[in-house]
Amino acid sequence: MTDEQSVFILLTNTGTLFTRVIQTYTKAPYNHASISFDRNLHELYSFGRKHPNNPLNGGFVREDIQTGTYSKYPNTTCVIYELRVSSREVEKMKRVLHIFVRSQQKFLYNLLGVIGVAIKEPVEFSNSYFCSQFVAEILQRSGIRLWNKLPALVTPDDLRRSERLQLVYEGKLSEYRPEMESI
């Protein structure tokens, strides 16, 4: 690819009740996915809790690894992957993301979609996503297909198992330092 850039995928496990319930079923080490356009994870986006103390109020969120939900769960474990893409693909991703940012109040968390993944039947509603569905949607709408399945069936573990993603870091999120990268 000419003019390559990086996009970063963050998978986390906060240890919350919701995460533990999902983990009981999935047996996967990470059950939340986010996407970032910088290695410092300053611009980090996903679908999750809008307020750290209220797990029932979810939707499109700009996450911060220093504050918000992650500060409430300092023992959060994570894995960070790098995806090398063209500058054109990044441009497309940012255009798709801008749609979410511009209309963020319209978006809801797709809890039924999470159940749909469990029964292998996509459950899709207009303006409703769960975390890995959102990341997969951003990638797919930008022309990046890492799986042969609908975004509504993509799990954080599918992201973890993608051969196109290169491991950058694994450990406690609070201990992540971009200069620790192994590129």
Tab-separated table of C-alpha atoms in Angstrom:
chain	number	residue	atom	x	y	z
A	1	MET	CA	0.000	0.000	0.000
A	2	THR	CA	1.282	3.454	-0.737
A	3	ASP	CA	0.994	6.256	1.790
A	4	GLU	CA	0.133	3.941	4.700
A	5	GLN	CA	-1.284	5.169	7.971
A	6	SER	CA	-2.304	3.426	11.170
A	7	VAL	CA	-5.613	2.919	12.889
A	8	PHE	CA	-5.671	1.401	16.363
A	9	ILE	CA	-8.156	-1.078	17.783
A	10	LEU	CA	-8.426	-1.246	21.570
A	11	LEU	CA	-10.017	-4.287	23.186
A	12	THR	CA	-10.686	-4.099	26.910
A	13	ASN	CA	-11.959	-6.010	29.899
A	14	THR	CA	-13.057	-3.734	32.742
A	15	GLY	CA	-14.268	-6.559	34.946
A	16	THR	CA	-17.753	-5.044	35.274
A	17	LEU	CA	-20.792	-7.225	35.851
A	18	PHE	CA	-21.876	-6.755	32.222
A	19	THR	CA	-18.407	-7.770	30.990
A	20	ARG	CA	-18.354	-10.819	33.271
A	21	VAL	CA	-21.782	-11.920	32.018
A	22	ILE	CA	-20.634	-11.625	28.391
A	23	GLN	CA	-17.345	-13.368	29.214
A	24	THR	CA	-19.186	-16.293	30.782
A	25	TYR	CA	-20.744	-16.928	27.402
A	26	THR	CA	-17.919	-15.942	25.030
A	27	LYS	CA	-14.944	-17.247	27.029
A	28	ALA	CA	-13.036	-14.405	25.313
A	29	PRO	CA	-10.480	-12.352	27.265
A	30	TYR	CA	-11.777	-8.987	25.984
A	31	ASN	CA	-15.378	-7.967	25.450
A	32	HIS	CA	-15.267	-4.284	24.509
A	33	ALA	CA	-13.890	-2.752	21.306
A	34	SER	CA	-12.943	0.825	20.416
A	35	ILE	CA	-11.241	2.504	17.465
A	36	SER	CA	-8.655	5.283	17.466
A	37	PHE	CA	-6.779	7.219	14.834
A	38	ASP	CA	-3.737	7.916	17.004
A	39	ARG	CA	-1.335	5.702	18.929
A	40	ASN	CA	-1.872	7.722	22.107
A	41	LEU	CA	-5.566	6.783	21.959
A	42	HIS	CA	-6.586	10.438	22.422
A	43	GLU	CA	-9.345	10.094	19.827
A	44	LEU	CA	-11.027	6.887	20.942
A	45	TYR	CA	-14.574	6.005	19.863
A	46	SER	CA	-17.016	3.222	20.603
A	47	PHE	CA	-20.510	2.332	21.781
A	48	GLY	CA	-20.755	1.907	25.525
A	49	ARG	CA	-21.661	3.700	28.733
A	50	LYS	CA	-22.410	7.379	28.339
A	51	HIS	CA	-21.841	7.877	32.078
A	52	PRO	CA	-19.431	5.714	34.132
A	53	ASN	CA	-21.927	5.143	36.949
A	54	ASN	CA	-24.868	4.184	34.738
A	55	PRO	CA	-24.454	0.955	32.729
A	56	LEU	CA	-28.006	1.239	31.387
A	57	ASN	CA	-27.483	4.525	29.531
A	58	GLY	CA	-25.416	3.564	26.499
A	59	GLY	CA	-24.742	4.834	23.037
A	60	PHE	CA	-22.047	6.437	20.903
A	61	VAL	CA	-19.180	7.640	23.093
A	62	ARG	CA	-15.821	9.305	22.782
A	63	GLU	CA	-13.778	7.432	25.352
A	64	ASP	CA	-10.806	8.648	27.349
A	65	ILE	CA	-8.345	6.151	28.803
A	66	GLN	CA	-7.521	8.557	31.667
A	67	THR	CA	-11.045	9.531	32.728
A	68	GLY	CA	-14.608	8.325	32.502
A	69	THR	CA	-15.369	4.631	32.684
A	70	TYR	CA	-11.735	3.546	32.481
A	71	SER	CA	-10.773	5.673	35.507
A	72	LYS	CA	-13.526	3.954	37.475
A	73	TYR	CA	-11.966	0.564	36.649
A	74	PRO	CA	-8.184	1.027	37.092
A	75	ASN	CA	-7.485	-2.702	36.715
A	76	THR	CA	-8.871	-2.764	33.173
A	77	THR	CA	-6.846	-5.123	31.005
A	78	CYS	CA	-6.432	-4.501	27.321
A	79	VAL	CA	-4.865	-5.375	24.038
A	80	ILE	CA	-4.070	-2.772	21.393
A	81	TYR	CA	-3.727	-3.613	17.716
A	82	GLU	CA	-2.495	-1.588	14.794
A	83	LEU	CA	-4.150	-1.818	11.393
A	84	ARG	CA	-2.135	-0.408	8.481
A	85	VAL	CA	-4.385	1.203	5.889
A	86	SER	CA	-4.106	3.735	3.100
A	87	SER	CA	-4.567	7.426	3.776
A	88	ARG	CA	-7.654	7.231	1.533
A	89	GLU	CA	-9.161	4.532	3.779
A	90	VAL	CA	-8.462	6.664	6.867
A	91	GLU	CA	-10.154	9.577	5.145
A	92	LYS	CA	-13.224	7.398	4.497
A	93	MET	CA	-13.250	6.143	8.106
A	94	LYS	CA	-13.134	9.685	9.447
A	95	ARG	CA	-16.024	10.692	7.177
A	96	VAL	CA	-18.101	7.783	8.472
A	97	LEU	CA	-17.097	8.604	12.046
A	98	HIS	CA	-18.141	12.231	11.524
A	99	ILE	CA	-21.702	11.010	10.849
A	100	PHE	CA	-21.705	9.406	14.311
A	101	VAL	CA	-20.145	12.457	15.982
A	102	ARG	CA	-22.514	14.898	14.308
A	103	SER	CA	-25.628	12.919	15.294
A	104	GLN	CA	-24.416	11.232	18.465
A	105	GLN	CA	-27.617	11.945	20.426
A	106	LYS	CA	-29.598	9.814	17.944
A	107	PHE	CA	-27.542	6.662	18.547
A	108	LEU	CA	-28.402	3.986	21.100
A	109	TYR	CA	-26.619	0.925	22.433
A	110	ASN	CA	-27.796	-2.235	20.640
A	111	LEU	CA	-28.252	-4.580	23.604
A	112	LEU	CA	-30.467	-6.905	21.573
A	113	GLY	CA	-27.665	-7.065	18.996
A	114	VAL	CA	-25.372	-8.547	21.635
A	115	ILE	CA	-27.978	-11.265	22.203
A	116	GLY	CA	-28.211	-11.707	18.412
A	117	VAL	CA	-24.486	-12.463	18.273
A	118	ALA	CA	-25.002	-15.161	20.895
A	119	ILE	CA	-27.658	-16.875	18.777
A	120	LYS	CA	-25.816	-16.097	15.508
A	121	GLU	CA	-28.703	-14.018	14.150
A	122	PRO	CA	-28.019	-10.360	13.394
A	123	VAL	CA	-30.319	-7.967	15.228
A	124	GLU	CA	-30.041	-4.561	13.627
A	125	PHE	CA	-31.932	-1.372	14.372
A	126	SER	CA	-31.502	2.004	12.751
A	127	ASN	CA	-29.052	4.126	14.782
A	128	SER	CA	-28.281	1.317	17.226
A	129	TYR	CA	-24.909	-0.433	17.625
A	130	PHE	CA	-22.841	-2.386	20.098
A	131	CYS	CA	-19.093	-1.778	20.367
A	132	SER	CA	-17.605	-4.305	17.936
A	133	GLN	CA	-20.487	-3.816	15.506
A	134	PHE	CA	-19.583	-0.100	15.433
A	135	VAL	CA	-15.871	-0.767	14.812
A	136	ALA	CA	-16.707	-3.300	12.080
A	137	GLU	CA	-19.182	-0.848	10.532
A	138	ILE	CA	-16.556	1.925	10.386
A	139	LEU	CA	-14.101	-0.456	8.718
A	140	GLN	CA	-16.608	-2.002	6.299
A	141	ARG	CA	-18.093	1.322	5.174
A	142	SER	CA	-14.517	2.402	4.403
A	143	GLY	CA	-13.911	-0.621	2.194
A	144	ILE	CA	-12.016	-2.717	4.751
A	145	ARG	CA	-13.474	-6.187	5.145
A	146	LEU	CA	-11.696	-8.321	7.710
A	147	TRP	CA	-14.440	-10.968	7.947
A	148	ASN	CA	-17.087	-12.619	5.844
A	149	LYS	CA	-19.906	-11.647	8.149
A	150	LEU	CA	-22.161	-8.713	8.818
A	151	PRO	CA	-20.902	-6.058	11.270
A	152	ALA	CA	-23.879	-7.026	13.484
A	153	LEU	CA	-22.212	-10.422	14.057
A	154	VAL	CA	-18.616	-9.238	14.634
A	155	THR	CA	-17.326	-9.723	18.169
A	156	PRO	CA	-14.290	-8.245	19.928
A	157	ASP	CA	-12.747	-11.705	19.652
A	158	ASP	CA	-13.151	-11.587	15.858
A	159	LEU	CA	-11.080	-8.400	15.951
A	160	ARG	CA	-8.500	-10.105	18.184
A	161	ARG	CA	-8.190	-12.994	15.756
A	162	SER	CA	-7.850	-10.934	12.577
A	163	GLU	CA	-4.573	-11.620	10.783
A	164	ARG	CA	-4.414	-8.028	9.510
A	165	LEU	CA	-4.113	-6.581	12.997
A	166	GLN	CA	-0.642	-6.310	14.518
A	167	LEU	CA	-0.237	-6.525	18.290
A	168	VAL	CA	1.068	-3.290	19.830
A	169	TYR	CA	0.467	-3.797	23.565
A	170	GLU	CA	-1.173	-6.169	26.018
A	171	GLY	CA	-1.535	-5.524	29.739
A	172	LYS	CA	-3.168	-3.024	32.077
A	173	LEU	CA	-4.658	-0.091	30.214
A	174	SER	CA	-3.446	2.290	32.936
A	175	GLU	CA	0.146	1.201	32.231
A	176	TYR	CA	0.014	1.705	28.457
A	177	ARG	CA	2.677	4.063	27.157
A	178	PRO	CA	2.809	4.582	23.371
A	179	GLU	CA	6.618	4.597	23.453
A	180	MET	CA	6.420	0.946	24.622
A	181	GLU	CA	5.142	-0.086	21.195
A	182	SER	CA	6.857	-2.917	19.427
A	183	ILE	CA	6.639	-1.914	15.805
